Structures are given as C-alpha cells and as structure tokens.
mmCIF file of C-alpha atoms in Angstrom:
data_model
loop_
_atom_site.group_PDB
_atom_site.id
_atom_site.type_symbol
_atom_site.label_atom_id
_atom_site.label_comp_id
_atom_site.label_asym_id
_atom_site.label_seq_id
_atom_site.Cartn_x
_atom_site.Cartn_y
_atom_site.Cartn_z
ATOM 1 C CA MET W 19 0.068 0.348 -0.065
ATOM 2 C CA GLN W 20 1.416 3.445 -1.591
ATOM 3 C CA THR W 21 0.785 6.412 0.832
ATOM 4 C CA ASP W 22 3.557 8.765 0.413
ATOM 5 C CA LEU W 23 2.528 11.612 -1.141
ATOM 6 C CA SER W 24 5.786 12.527 -2.671
ATOM 7 C CA VAL W 25 5.839 9.212 -4.358
ATOM 8 C CA THR W 26 3.596 8.404 -6.988
ATOM 9 C CA THR W 27 3.340 5.980 -10.353
ATOM 10 C CA ASP W 28 3.218 6.350 -13.928
ATOM 11 C CA PRO W 29 -1.008 6.074 -14.091
ATOM 12 C CA ALA W 30 -0.227 4.283 -17.413
ATOM 13 C CA GLU W 31 0.939 1.022 -15.130
ATOM 14 C CA VAL W 32 -2.310 0.907 -13.994
ATOM 15 C CA GLY W 33 -4.492 1.492 -16.623
ATOM 16 C CA LEU W 34 -5.300 5.225 -15.811
ATOM 17 C CA ASP W 35 -4.218 8.248 -18.778
ATOM 18 C CA ALA W 36 -1.831 10.753 -16.607
ATOM 19 C CA GLY W 37 -3.107 13.293 -19.443
ATOM 20 C CA ARG W 38 -6.734 12.542 -18.962
ATOM 21 C CA LEU W 39 -6.352 12.829 -14.582
ATOM 22 C CA GLN W 40 -5.664 16.783 -15.511
ATOM 23 C CA ARG W 41 -8.631 16.853 -16.031
ATOM 24 C CA LEU W 42 -10.093 16.375 -13.000
ATOM 25 C CA ASP W 43 -7.342 18.774 -11.605
ATOM 26 C CA ARG W 44 -8.349 21.399 -14.077
ATOM 27 C CA ARG W 45 -11.934 21.050 -12.952
ATOM 28 C CA LEU W 46 -10.886 21.775 -9.555
ATOM 29 C CA ALA W 47 -8.588 24.482 -10.277
ATOM 30 C CA ARG W 48 -11.451 26.469 -11.453
ATOM 31 C CA TYR W 49 -12.953 26.487 -8.639
ATOM 32 C CA VAL W 50 -9.923 28.370 -6.784
ATOM 33 C CA ASP W 51 -9.424 30.704 -9.336
ATOM 34 C CA GLU W 52 -13.281 31.743 -9.671
ATOM 35 C CA GLY W 53 -12.713 32.410 -5.735
ATOM 36 C CA GLN W 54 -15.320 29.703 -4.761
ATOM 37 C CA LEU W 55 -12.575 26.919 -3.605
ATOM 38 C CA PRO W 56 -9.614 28.061 -0.887
ATOM 39 C CA GLY W 57 -7.567 25.546 -2.153
ATOM 40 C CA PHE W 58 -7.902 21.730 -2.425
ATOM 41 C CA LEU W 59 -5.854 18.248 -2.628
ATOM 42 C CA VAL W 60 -6.686 14.969 -4.591
ATOM 43 C CA THR W 61 -5.311 11.910 -4.699
ATOM 44 C CA VAL W 62 -5.986 8.687 -7.377
ATOM 45 C CA ALA W 63 -4.519 5.545 -6.378
ATOM 46 C CA ARG W 64 -5.373 2.152 -8.408
ATOM 47 C CA HIS W 65 -4.113 -1.245 -7.226
ATOM 48 C CA GLY W 66 -2.849 0.033 -3.845
ATOM 49 C CA ARG W 67 -0.613 2.504 -5.399
ATOM 50 C CA LEU W 68 -0.688 6.002 -5.740
ATOM 51 C CA VAL W 69 -0.678 7.121 -9.155
ATOM 52 C CA HIS W 70 -1.942 11.174 -9.049
ATOM 53 C CA VAL W 71 -2.128 14.373 -6.190
ATOM 54 C CA GLY W 72 -3.578 16.911 -7.146
ATOM 55 C CA ARG W 73 -3.403 20.659 -5.570
ATOM 56 C CA HIS W 74 -4.062 24.228 -6.353
ATOM 57 C CA GLY W 75 -4.630 27.011 -3.686
ATOM 58 C CA LYS W 76 -3.870 27.737 -0.143
ATOM 59 C CA ARG W 77 -5.147 26.009 3.132
ATOM 60 C CA ASP W 78 -5.326 29.992 4.772
ATOM 61 C CA VAL W 79 -6.126 32.479 2.001
ATOM 62 C CA GLU W 80 -5.461 35.238 4.196
ATOM 63 C CA ALA W 81 -2.292 34.220 5.617
ATOM 64 C CA GLY W 82 -1.191 32.951 1.888
ATOM 65 C CA LEU W 83 -0.453 29.470 3.279
ATOM 66 C CA PRO W 84 -0.608 26.754 0.284
ATOM 67 C CA VAL W 85 -1.849 23.314 -0.007
ATOM 68 C CA THR W 86 0.597 20.992 0.499
ATOM 69 C CA VAL W 87 1.295 17.305 1.058
ATOM 70 C CA ASP W 88 0.971 17.439 4.871
ATOM 71 C CA THR W 89 -2.072 19.925 5.147
ATOM 72 C CA ARG W 90 -4.171 18.794 8.303
ATOM 73 C CA TRP W 91 -8.254 18.890 7.241
ATOM 74 C CA ARG W 92 -10.852 18.818 9.305
ATOM 75 C CA ILE W 93 -12.819 15.479 8.189
ATOM 76 C CA TYR W 94 -15.928 15.680 10.075
ATOM 77 C CA SER W 95 -18.377 12.944 9.065
ATOM 78 C CA MET W 96 -15.657 11.030 7.519
ATOM 79 C CA THR W 97 -14.824 10.346 10.986
ATOM 80 C CA LYS W 98 -17.727 7.670 11.031
ATOM 81 C CA PRO W 99 -16.612 5.569 8.984
ATOM 82 C CA VAL W 100 -14.113 5.714 11.699
ATOM 83 C CA THR W 101 -16.019 4.521 14.166
ATOM 84 C CA SER W 102 -17.502 1.966 12.390
ATOM 85 C CA VAL W 103 -14.543 0.381 11.775
ATOM 86 C CA ALA W 104 -13.370 0.374 15.300
ATOM 87 C CA ALA W 105 -17.198 -0.523 16.097
ATOM 88 C CA MET W 106 -16.463 -3.797 13.740
ATOM 89 C CA SER W 107 -13.103 -5.277 15.510
ATOM 90 C CA LEU W 108 -15.657 -5.403 18.667
ATOM 91 C CA TYR W 109 -18.293 -6.962 17.257
ATOM 92 C CA GLU W 110 -15.916 -9.818 15.887
ATOM 93 C CA GLU W 111 -14.250 -10.087 19.106
ATOM 94 C CA GLY W 112 -17.529 -11.156 20.605
ATOM 95 C CA ALA W 113 -18.304 -7.687 22.775
ATOM 96 C CA PHE W 114 -21.758 -7.401 20.722
ATOM 97 C CA GLU W 115 -24.509 -8.765 18.940
ATOM 98 C CA LEU W 116 -25.423 -6.155 16.191
ATOM 99 C CA THR W 117 -28.728 -6.802 17.335
ATOM 100 C CA ASP W 118 -27.871 -5.998 20.500
ATOM 101 C CA PRO W 119 -30.081 -3.227 22.314
ATOM 102 C CA ILE W 120 -28.011 -0.727 22.882
ATOM 103 C CA SER W 121 -29.628 -0.141 26.123
ATOM 104 C CA ARG W 122 -27.837 -2.796 27.240
ATOM 105 C CA TRP W 123 -24.876 -0.309 27.760
ATOM 106 C CA LEU W 124 -26.281 2.969 27.337
ATOM 107 C CA PRO W 125 -29.483 2.373 29.679
ATOM 108 C CA GLU W 126 -30.817 6.108 29.641
ATOM 109 C CA PHE W 127 -31.826 4.310 26.298
ATOM 110 C CA ALA W 128 -34.518 1.798 27.431
ATOM 111 C CA ASP W 129 -37.282 4.720 27.777
ATOM 112 C CA THR W 130 -36.826 6.950 24.492
ATOM 113 C CA ARG W 131 -40.113 7.610 22.940
ATOM 114 C CA VAL W 132 -41.174 8.216 19.566
ATOM 115 C CA TRP W 133 -42.358 11.624 18.391
ATOM 116 C CA THR W 134 -45.974 11.116 16.020
ATOM 117 C CA ALA W 135 -47.176 14.826 16.412
ATOM 118 C CA GLY W 136 -46.656 18.394 17.582
ATOM 119 C CA PRO W 137 -44.311 20.981 17.837
ATOM 120 C CA ALA W 138 -40.903 21.085 19.423
ATOM 121 C CA GLN W 139 -42.038 22.529 22.146
ATOM 122 C CA LYS W 140 -44.677 20.114 23.084
ATOM 123 C CA PRO W 141 -43.674 16.682 21.055
ATOM 124 C CA VAL W 142 -46.606 13.795 21.011
ATOM 125 C CA THR W 143 -44.928 10.431 21.719
ATOM 126 C CA VAL W 144 -45.482 6.537 21.957
ATOM 127 C CA PRO W 145 -42.789 4.107 22.918
ATOM 128 C CA LEU W 146 -40.897 2.196 21.212
ATOM 129 C CA LEU W 147 -42.169 -0.278 19.505
ATOM 130 C CA GLU W 148 -38.758 -2.507 19.617
ATOM 131 C CA PRO W 149 -35.535 -1.210 21.444
ATOM 132 C CA ILE W 150 -32.792 0.517 19.478
ATOM 133 C CA ARG W 151 -30.453 -1.719 18.911
ATOM 134 C CA VAL W 152 -26.024 -1.506 17.229
ATOM 135 C CA TRP W 153 -27.619 -2.288 13.640
ATOM 136 C CA HIS W 154 -29.682 0.657 13.623
ATOM 137 C CA LEU W 155 -27.139 3.464 14.987
ATOM 138 C CA LEU W 156 -24.258 1.787 12.123
ATOM 139 C CA THR W 157 -27.039 2.014 9.583
ATOM 140 C CA HIS W 158 -28.384 5.822 10.733
ATOM 141 C CA THR W 159 -31.864 4.200 10.713
ATOM 142 C CA SER W 160 -32.582 4.870 14.668
ATOM 143 C CA GLY W 161 -34.477 7.744 14.286
ATOM 144 C CA LEU W 162 -31.821 10.089 15.235
ATOM 145 C CA THR W 163 -31.342 13.041 13.569
ATOM 146 C CA TYR W 164 -29.328 16.671 13.758
ATOM 147 C CA GLY W 165 -29.844 19.683 14.669
ATOM 148 C CA PHE W 166 -29.091 21.723 11.576
ATOM 149 C CA HIS W 167 -31.250 19.767 8.989
ATOM 150 C CA HIS W 168 -33.974 22.103 9.671
ATOM 151 C CA ALA W 169 -36.581 19.647 8.195
ATOM 152 C CA HIS W 170 -38.593 18.173 11.098
ATOM 153 C CA PRO W 171 -39.559 19.578 14.602
ATOM 154 C CA VAL W 172 -37.614 16.790 16.635
ATOM 155 C CA ASP W 173 -34.373 18.288 14.145
ATOM 156 C CA GLY W 174 -36.114 22.173 16.581
ATOM 157 C CA LEU W 175 -35.962 20.194 19.705
ATOM 158 C CA TYR W 176 -32.427 19.067 19.226
ATOM 159 C CA ARG W 177 -31.604 23.143 19.019
ATOM 160 C CA LEU W 178 -33.505 24.094 21.967
ATOM 161 C CA ARG W 179 -30.916 21.834 24.009
ATOM 162 C CA GLY W 180 -28.002 23.325 21.898
ATOM 163 C CA HIS W 181 -27.577 20.514 19.509
ATOM 164 C CA GLU W 182 -27.273 22.542 16.543
ATOM 165 C CA TRP W 183 -23.715 22.978 14.983
ATOM 166 C CA GLY W 184 -21.668 21.564 18.119
ATOM 167 C CA THR W 185 -22.973 20.883 22.004
ATOM 168 C CA PRO W 186 -23.971 21.954 24.942
ATOM 169 C CA PRO W 187 -20.703 23.342 26.288
ATOM 170 C CA GLY W 188 -18.604 21.499 28.988
ATOM 171 C CA ALA W 189 -20.737 17.934 28.489
ATOM 172 C CA ASP W 190 -19.092 15.106 27.983
ATOM 173 C CA SER W 191 -19.766 12.283 25.676
ATOM 174 C CA ALA W 192 -22.150 10.045 28.939
ATOM 175 C CA GLU W 193 -23.668 13.970 29.190
ATOM 176 C CA VAL W 194 -24.538 14.955 25.212
ATOM 177 C CA VAL W 195 -26.048 11.192 25.236
ATOM 178 C CA ARG W 196 -28.309 11.247 27.852
ATOM 179 C CA GLN W 197 -29.799 14.159 26.355
ATOM 180 C CA PHE W 198 -29.590 12.624 22.812
ATOM 181 C CA ALA W 199 -31.782 9.534 24.433
ATOM 182 C CA GLU W 200 -34.319 12.453 26.508
ATOM 183 C CA MET W 201 -35.427 13.642 22.939
ATOM 184 C CA PRO W 202 -37.805 11.420 21.179
ATOM 185 C CA VAL W 203 -36.467 9.420 18.109
ATOM 186 C CA LEU W 204 -38.121 10.723 14.450
ATOM 187 C CA PHE W 205 -39.465 7.336 13.458
ATOM 188 C CA GLN W 206 -40.032 3.643 14.978
ATOM 189 C CA PRO W 207 -35.695 2.076 14.765
ATOM 190 C CA GLY W 208 -35.464 0.262 11.835
ATOM 191 C CA THR W 209 -38.430 1.441 9.260
ATOM 192 C CA GLU W 210 -36.589 4.306 8.090
ATOM 193 C CA TRP W 211 -32.853 6.346 7.521
ATOM 194 C CA ASN W 212 -32.533 9.628 8.431
ATOM 195 C CA TYR W 213 -28.889 11.079 9.109
ATOM 196 C CA GLY W 214 -28.463 12.437 12.234
ATOM 197 C CA VAL W 215 -26.271 11.550 15.598
ATOM 198 C CA SER W 216 -26.312 7.653 15.859
ATOM 199 C CA THR W 217 -22.419 7.526 15.049
ATOM 200 C CA ASP W 218 -22.189 9.446 17.996
ATOM 201 C CA VAL W 219 -24.338 7.430 20.181
ATOM 202 C CA LEU W 220 -22.307 3.927 18.801
ATOM 203 C CA GLY W 221 -18.864 6.648 20.152
ATOM 204 C CA ARG W 222 -19.972 6.895 23.524
ATOM 205 C CA LEU W 223 -21.357 2.988 23.170
ATOM 206 C CA LEU W 224 -17.634 1.584 22.213
ATOM 207 C CA GLU W 225 -16.637 3.654 25.130
ATOM 208 C CA VAL W 226 -18.847 2.206 27.614
ATOM 209 C CA VAL W 227 -18.030 -1.405 26.120
ATOM 210 C CA ALA W 228 -14.021 -1.226 26.093
ATOM 211 C CA GLY W 229 -13.457 0.781 28.733
ATOM 212 C CA LYS W 230 -11.286 3.585 27.424
ATOM 213 C CA PRO W 231 -12.787 6.774 25.799
ATOM 214 C CA LEU W 232 -12.817 6.849 22.198
ATOM 215 C CA ASP W 233 -9.792 8.703 21.286
ATOM 216 C CA GLU W 234 -7.739 5.153 22.812
ATOM 217 C CA VAL W 235 -10.504 2.694 21.898
ATOM 218 C CA PHE W 236 -9.501 4.507 18.108
ATOM 219 C CA ALA W 237 -5.475 4.538 18.955
ATOM 220 C CA GLU W 238 -5.691 0.499 19.676
ATOM 221 C CA ARG W 239 -7.791 -0.479 16.936
ATOM 222 C CA VAL W 240 -7.375 1.725 13.764
ATOM 223 C CA PHE W 241 -4.926 4.412 14.048
ATOM 224 C CA GLY W 242 -2.162 1.952 16.012
ATOM 225 C CA PRO W 243 -2.447 -0.606 13.249
ATOM 226 C CA LEU W 244 -2.376 1.227 10.104
ATOM 227 C CA GLY W 245 0.522 3.351 11.613
ATOM 228 C CA MET W 246 -2.204 6.582 11.086
ATOM 229 C CA THR W 247 0.284 8.771 13.291
ATOM 230 C CA GLU W 248 -1.558 12.427 12.133
ATOM 231 C CA THR W 249 -4.984 11.635 13.061
ATOM 232 C CA SER W 250 -6.493 12.665 16.051
ATOM 233 C CA PHE W 251 -8.968 14.478 17.556
ATOM 234 C CA GLY W 252 -8.249 17.958 17.690
ATOM 235 C CA LEU W 253 -4.521 19.098 16.970
ATOM 236 C CA ARG W 254 -2.268 17.850 19.290
ATOM 237 C CA PRO W 255 0.294 20.426 21.497
ATOM 238 C CA GLU W 256 2.799 18.510 19.412
ATOM 239 C CA ASP W 257 1.328 19.174 16.283
ATOM 240 C CA ASP W 258 2.219 22.419 14.109
ATOM 241 C CA VAL W 259 -1.053 24.608 14.179
ATOM 242 C CA ASP W 260 -0.226 26.613 10.458
ATOM 243 C CA SER W 261 -0.040 23.317 9.200
ATOM 244 C CA LEU W 262 -4.230 23.231 9.884
ATOM 245 C CA ALA W 263 -5.951 24.625 6.845
ATOM 246 C CA GLN W 264 -8.843 27.563 7.820
ATOM 247 C CA LEU W 265 -11.979 26.653 7.375
ATOM 248 C CA TYR W 266 -14.095 28.389 4.604
ATOM 249 C CA GLY W 267 -18.340 29.319 4.057
ATOM 250 C CA PRO W 268 -19.448 30.013 0.760
ATOM 251 C CA GLY W 269 -17.419 32.844 -1.088
ATOM 252 C CA VAL W 270 -14.525 31.667 0.473
ATOM 253 C CA THR W 271 -15.422 33.764 3.475
ATOM 254 C CA LEU W 272 -13.962 32.748 6.799
ATOM 255 C CA LEU W 273 -16.032 31.487 9.438
ATOM 256 C CA PRO W 274 -16.613 32.639 12.973
ATOM 257 C CA ALA W 275 -14.284 31.802 15.279
ATOM 258 C CA PRO W 276 -16.133 28.887 17.214
ATOM 259 C CA PHE W 277 -15.788 26.814 13.882
ATOM 260 C CA ALA W 278 -12.139 27.546 12.767
ATOM 261 C CA GLN W 279 -11.447 27.026 16.814
ATOM 262 C CA ALA W 280 -13.425 23.942 17.619
ATOM 263 C CA ALA W 281 -10.102 21.936 16.312
ATOM 264 C CA LEU W 282 -7.089 24.266 17.485
ATOM 265 C CA ARG W 283 -7.912 21.454 20.596
ATOM 266 C CA LYS W 284 -8.894 18.236 21.687
ATOM 267 C CA PRO W 285 -12.657 18.519 22.078
ATOM 268 C CA THR W 286 -14.446 17.783 25.744
ATOM 269 C CA PHE W 287 -17.538 15.349 23.901
ATOM 270 C CA LEU W 288 -15.203 13.260 22.028
ATOM 271 C CA ALA W 289 -17.517 12.399 19.024
ATOM 272 C CA GLY W 290 -17.868 9.093 17.150
ATOM 273 C CA GLY W 291 -19.974 11.845 14.254
ATOM 274 C CA ALA W 292 -16.858 13.734 14.013
ATOM 275 C CA GLY W 293 -14.049 15.688 15.087
ATOM 276 C CA LEU W 294 -11.250 13.720 13.801
ATOM 277 C CA VAL W 295 -8.262 16.150 11.880
ATOM 278 C CA SER W 296 -5.864 14.160 9.524
ATOM 279 C CA THR W 297 -3.570 14.501 6.883
ATOM 280 C CA ALA W 298 -4.372 13.326 3.051
ATOM 281 C CA GLY W 299 -1.658 10.711 3.583
ATOM 282 C CA ASP W 300 -2.510 9.826 7.145
ATOM 283 C CA TYR W 301 -6.728 9.317 5.814
ATOM 284 C CA LEU W 302 -5.345 7.235 2.567
ATOM 285 C CA ARG W 303 -4.006 4.657 4.966
ATOM 286 C CA PHE W 304 -7.931 3.620 5.843
ATOM 287 C CA VAL W 305 -9.160 3.916 2.863
ATOM 288 C CA GLU W 306 -6.927 1.806 1.497
ATOM 289 C CA MET W 307 -7.205 -0.591 4.583
ATOM 290 C CA LEU W 308 -10.874 -0.752 3.458
ATOM 291 C CA ARG W 309 -10.166 -1.538 -0.009
ATOM 292 C CA ARG W 310 -7.578 -4.315 0.668
ATOM 293 C CA GLY W 311 -10.322 -6.264 2.977
ATOM 294 C CA GLY W 312 -9.275 -4.538 6.640
ATOM 295 C CA SER W 313 -5.266 -5.325 6.429
ATOM 296 C CA VAL W 314 -2.721 -2.350 5.184
ATOM 297 C CA SER W 315 -1.016 -5.586 3.280
ATOM 298 C CA ASP W 316 -0.125 -8.919 2.116
ATOM 299 C CA ASP W 317 1.545 -9.704 5.444
ATOM 300 C CA PRO W 318 -1.878 -11.283 7.143
ATOM 301 C CA ASP W 319 0.428 -10.195 10.506
ATOM 302 C CA ALA W 320 0.620 -6.095 9.667
ATOM 303 C CA GLY W 321 -1.488 -3.941 10.329
ATOM 304 C CA ARG W 322 -4.780 -6.488 9.872
ATOM 305 C CA VAL W 323 -7.888 -4.442 11.372
ATOM 306 C CA LEU W 324 -11.897 -6.539 10.167
ATOM 307 C CA GLY W 325 -11.403 -9.630 8.091
ATOM 308 C CA PRO W 326 -11.962 -9.243 4.699
ATOM 309 C CA ARG W 327 -15.258 -10.574 5.024
ATOM 310 C CA THR W 328 -16.476 -7.994 7.612
ATOM 311 C CA VAL W 329 -15.558 -5.298 5.350
ATOM 312 C CA ALA W 330 -17.781 -6.934 3.087
ATOM 313 C CA HIS W 331 -20.757 -7.190 4.780
ATOM 314 C CA MET W 332 -19.876 -3.597 6.501
ATOM 315 C CA VAL W 333 -20.925 -2.238 2.088
ATOM 316 C CA ARG W 334 -23.730 -4.108 1.589
ATOM 317 C CA ASN W 335 -26.726 -2.318 1.461
ATOM 318 C CA HIS W 336 -28.669 -2.848 4.513
ATOM 319 C CA LEU W 337 -31.405 -0.305 3.744
ATOM 320 C CA PRO W 338 -34.582 -2.033 5.165
ATOM 321 C CA GLY W 339 -36.238 -3.787 2.503
ATOM 322 C CA GLY W 340 -33.244 -3.453 0.042
ATOM 323 C CA LEU W 341 -34.223 0.265 -0.566
ATOM 324 C CA ASP W 342 -32.526 3.158 -1.095
ATOM 325 C CA LEU W 343 -31.807 6.210 0.169
ATOM 326 C CA GLU W 344 -34.515 8.619 -1.899
ATOM 327 C CA THR W 345 -37.022 5.624 -1.055
ATOM 328 C CA ALA W 346 -36.442 4.787 2.847
ATOM 329 C CA GLY W 347 -34.727 8.162 3.994
ATOM 330 C CA ARG W 348 -36.485 11.453 4.670
ATOM 331 C CA PRO W 349 -36.684 14.300 1.980
ATOM 332 C CA LEU W 350 -33.005 15.815 3.255
ATOM 333 C CA TYR W 351 -31.242 17.999 1.377
ATOM 334 C CA ALA W 352 -28.049 15.627 -0.175
ATOM 335 C CA GLU W 353 -25.172 17.656 -2.431
ATOM 336 C CA THR W 354 -25.100 13.913 -4.256
ATOM 337 C CA PRO W 355 -27.988 11.603 -5.269
ATOM 338 C CA LEU W 356 -29.824 9.854 -2.981
ATOM 339 C CA ARG W 357 -31.293 7.408 -5.722
ATOM 340 C CA GLY W 358 -30.485 4.480 -6.519
ATOM 341 C CA VAL W 359 -27.758 4.558 -3.415
ATOM 342 C CA GLY W 360 -28.007 2.036 -0.808
ATOM 343 C CA PHE W 361 -26.178 2.393 3.170
ATOM 344 C CA GLY W 362 -24.346 0.126 5.147
ATOM 345 C CA LEU W 363 -22.609 -0.280 8.199
ATOM 346 C CA GLY W 364 -21.304 2.969 7.843
ATOM 347 C CA PHE W 365 -21.006 3.668 4.254
ATOM 348 C CA SER W 366 -23.223 4.558 1.627
ATOM 349 C CA MET W 367 -22.764 2.820 -1.424
ATOM 350 C CA VAL W 368 -24.445 2.282 -5.056
ATOM 351 C CA LEU W 369 -27.056 -0.306 -6.282
ATOM 352 C CA ASP W 370 -28.068 1.150 -9.927
ATOM 353 C CA PRO W 371 -25.479 3.002 -11.836
ATOM 354 C CA VAL W 372 -28.179 4.624 -14.148
ATOM 355 C CA ARG W 373 -30.846 5.467 -11.289
ATOM 356 C CA TYR W 374 -27.982 7.167 -9.808
ATOM 357 C CA GLY W 375 -27.323 9.239 -12.855
ATOM 358 C CA GLY W 376 -23.167 9.304 -13.078
ATOM 359 C CA VAL W 377 -20.590 7.163 -14.163
ATOM 360 C CA SER W 378 -19.936 4.295 -11.581
ATOM 361 C CA SER W 379 -19.141 1.298 -11.290
ATOM 362 C CA VAL W 380 -22.304 -0.813 -8.766
ATOM 363 C CA GLY W 381 -20.486 -1.757 -5.730
ATOM 364 C CA THR W 382 -18.799 1.833 -4.760
ATOM 365 C CA TYR W 383 -19.141 3.046 -1.578
ATOM 366 C CA SER W 384 -18.105 6.692 0.288
ATOM 367 C CA TRP W 385 -18.210 8.715 2.885
ATOM 368 C CA GLY W 386 -17.737 13.221 2.953
ATOM 369 C CA GLY W 387 -17.046 15.376 5.333
ATOM 370 C CA ALA W 388 -19.371 19.031 6.153
ATOM 371 C CA ALA W 389 -16.199 20.801 5.033
ATOM 372 C CA SER W 390 -16.996 18.816 1.705
ATOM 373 C CA THR W 391 -14.059 16.147 1.984
ATOM 374 C CA GLU W 392 -14.851 13.059 0.732
ATOM 375 C CA PHE W 393 -13.788 9.481 -0.543
ATOM 376 C CA TYR W 394 -14.622 6.148 -2.215
ATOM 377 C CA VAL W 395 -13.676 3.085 -3.234
ATOM 378 C CA ASP W 396 -14.450 1.465 -6.495
ATOM 379 C CA PRO W 397 -14.097 -2.154 -5.608
ATOM 380 C CA VAL W 398 -15.135 -3.167 -9.725
ATOM 381 C CA GLU W 399 -12.042 -1.117 -10.953
ATOM 382 C CA ASP W 400 -9.661 -1.746 -7.594
ATOM 383 C CA LEU W 401 -9.758 2.533 -7.382
ATOM 384 C CA THR W 402 -9.883 4.867 -4.191
ATOM 385 C CA VAL W 403 -10.266 8.341 -4.452
ATOM 386 C CA THR W 404 -9.970 10.870 -1.591
ATOM 387 C CA PHE W 405 -10.871 14.943 -1.933
ATOM 388 C CA TYR W 406 -9.905 17.562 1.179
ATOM 389 C CA THR W 407 -10.473 21.043 1.188
ATOM 390 C CA GLN W 408 -12.309 23.274 3.885
ATOM 391 C CA LEU W 409 -15.932 24.641 2.366
ATOM 392 C CA LEU W 410 -18.306 24.611 5.045
ATOM 393 C CA PRO W 411 -20.824 23.541 4.244
ATOM 394 C CA SER W 412 -21.005 21.190 1.961
ATOM 395 C CA SER W 413 -23.733 21.431 -0.373
ATOM 396 C CA THR W 414 -22.029 24.838 -1.439
ATOM 397 C CA LEU W 415 -20.545 23.099 -4.464
ATOM 398 C CA PRO W 416 -21.428 20.137 -6.597
ATOM 399 C CA VAL W 417 -17.419 19.354 -6.342
ATOM 400 C CA ARG W 418 -18.440 15.706 -5.567
ATOM 401 C CA ASN W 419 -20.626 15.027 -8.384
ATOM 402 C CA HIS W 420 -17.318 16.098 -10.607
ATOM 403 C CA LEU W 421 -15.100 13.701 -9.249
ATOM 404 C CA ARG W 422 -16.393 10.191 -9.864
ATOM 405 C CA PRO W 423 -17.115 10.645 -13.714
ATOM 406 C CA LEU W 424 -13.197 12.704 -14.333
ATOM 407 C CA VAL W 425 -11.694 9.743 -12.117
ATOM 408 C CA GLN W 426 -13.643 7.678 -14.258
ATOM 409 C CA GLN W 427 -13.199 8.909 -17.754
ATOM 410 C CA ALA W 428 -9.686 8.333 -17.214
ATOM 411 C CA LEU W 429 -9.480 4.786 -16.788
ATOM 412 C CA LEU W 430 -8.299 3.472 -19.669
#
C-alpha cells in the first residue's frame, strides 16, 4: 500500500491516462481561481499504487499559505467510518451482537420515545415498539437526527437543547448521549433512514464496552495498526497550528471563530460522528485498508484491522427491504444523489448507476464530511479517490459530483 504522497506511480502502469487525469485538476482549480474554493488536495490510487496527487490554492488564504501534502484537514463526518470500523473490530471479538439493544450499555435509552405529532416545544410521543439496536446506529435507522437539518420538529428540539453545529459547553460524551436519549426519535427504529447522531451514540457505546475513551479506542483498534500518526481529535500540543487549513464558508469567507478554533484542541465531547483532524496521507491508509478488505498489506500479521468478510458485510446495503436512500430516507437536501444509493454499516454505496445518474461502478462505497471532503472506493476498478478542502457546508458546490466522472473517464 503506497501512501507517501511525494511518490507516485506512472498512471499508465495501472491503466489510467495521465493526460485525462489532468482534467480533474483543471476542473477543481477553476473553483479556486473563481474564488469559490480556497484550495484542495485530491488523490487517486489503483491496485494500491498512488498515481495522482493534485493540489491547488491555499490552506490559509489570508496568510498566503499553500496547500501542501502534509496539510491537516477537519474531516468532520469522515470520522464516522472510523467509528464504524472500530465498532466492527469489537464485534469480531464477540463484544456484542449487531442485534443487541443499546440500552444494555446505555440504559438511558430504555425509556426513549417516538415522536408522532406536535411542535418541538410540546411533542406528542409513543413508546418504542422495539429497542434501538446496535445495527440501527451503524445504519442510521435509529430515528436519531441532527439539529442542523431544519426538516422536522425534533430537529428543532435538538436546537433548543443546544445541539446544532455543536453540543452544550462542557458536556462530555456521557452527558451528551444522555441528552440525546431524553429526546424522542423520529420514527420506530429500523423502519426508515435518517442521517443523525447515531454514530455519536455508537462512539459512546464503544467507550462503555471497551472501558476507555474513544480516542484510545481509535488508537488501539485503527490508528495504531494502520500507522495513522497524524490523525486525532483536534490538534495535539505537538502539532504545528499553521498546518491546519482555515475553515471557510460560501465565497471563501472565513467562518466565525468558534467554528475554526474548535479543531485547535482536543474537545470535551469525543464524538463518534465528527471531530477528527487528519492528513491526506494518513486517511489514505484508512481508505486503502478498506479497499484491501481490512489490512494494510499482504502480510497477514501486519496491520489487520478487520477480516475481509466483515468489510464485505459493511459495504452491502442494509436498508429495510433493500430500498435506496431516496425511498427509505427522509426528504433531506443532499449534495449527491440519494436515488440508486444504499447504506450499509457506515458507508453509502451505489446500487444502480443508471438510477444514480452518473458514471460509477456498482458497489462503489463512500462517505464525506461537512467541509466538502470525501472518499470513495470502487471495488470493480480497484480504485480509491480522496478529496480535501475546507468549505462548509458541503452543499455549497457540486464538487463531489465531479469527482467520479472525472476519475472514471481517465481509466483506459
């Protein structure tokens, strides 16, 4: 597995056209030159060989600092797949079953109720027909939500409790999750899909099961085996502050200080759903591990995180009735199509490229972050692509919709 971004293989050796790959950089660079994107870094690898590293623009526009291969990025929800992998490594050891009720470890969820009517200030609720289970957290079918959706009365209740783009000051993982359990879920668990704090709750469950904080769970089960030395919850004291890219909003305008400064230090709430800072080379090790079926190399004793059959199970569609996200999910705005796309244990995947509406292989799985970062793994072409910038929200530009066709067209 090649993850040193300073060394690349001739694309032709693995069936890619170097000239056509430049189309990817030119399209992304236009966003930078037009003042819509501060800067970016993109990687393309095939058969475990890195063939393209494109970068352009600034990691800090005001300071004039360029994007470099060792720039640190807030990866937001690309934290979620890390949490899912850590969870499945515990599952492989028999720590829990996917069908176990989460109230076994988080008893506050024993009395969680389901919204049926009413405003955020006075919701009408009914009891759960069945408990929230571990697999509901992994698949976002728990009924938990996000305050920033602004799509449902329960979203409003989250905001009233201080859960929108953050959590109440000083609240640790145990307290934040206790508050989630006090609020109703949107629907009976397992019946629909809704993107929300499910992975945050999963992170807390891992802390209880493992008996240690989530950052230590990650270090032991993911970062250590993969040699991911530059990924952490916020910057560490020894990290260079200038290596962290600035965070921007639409029009490449600096976001308010609380957004930008949150990643400068380890947060009180170690969220399974967001919060990691990483470099492109470090996260590429994680993505390549997925492509390889759970290991960083052919050596069975080196860096194996999961068994290949576990990874294969994670990237299958687990939505009820085999439906896609558009059919099983709530009508939320998404920067990439929900039609023809399923969801597994921590990843979305293309079920039907025609319905999806873009050039893609069946089974391509992916996830992204709020600051417009993304990765995808194409198991048919044995291909991985990662993309980094710091533009929030991710719906600002259709960058992700460009990535797949611009990479796929370079395959010979």
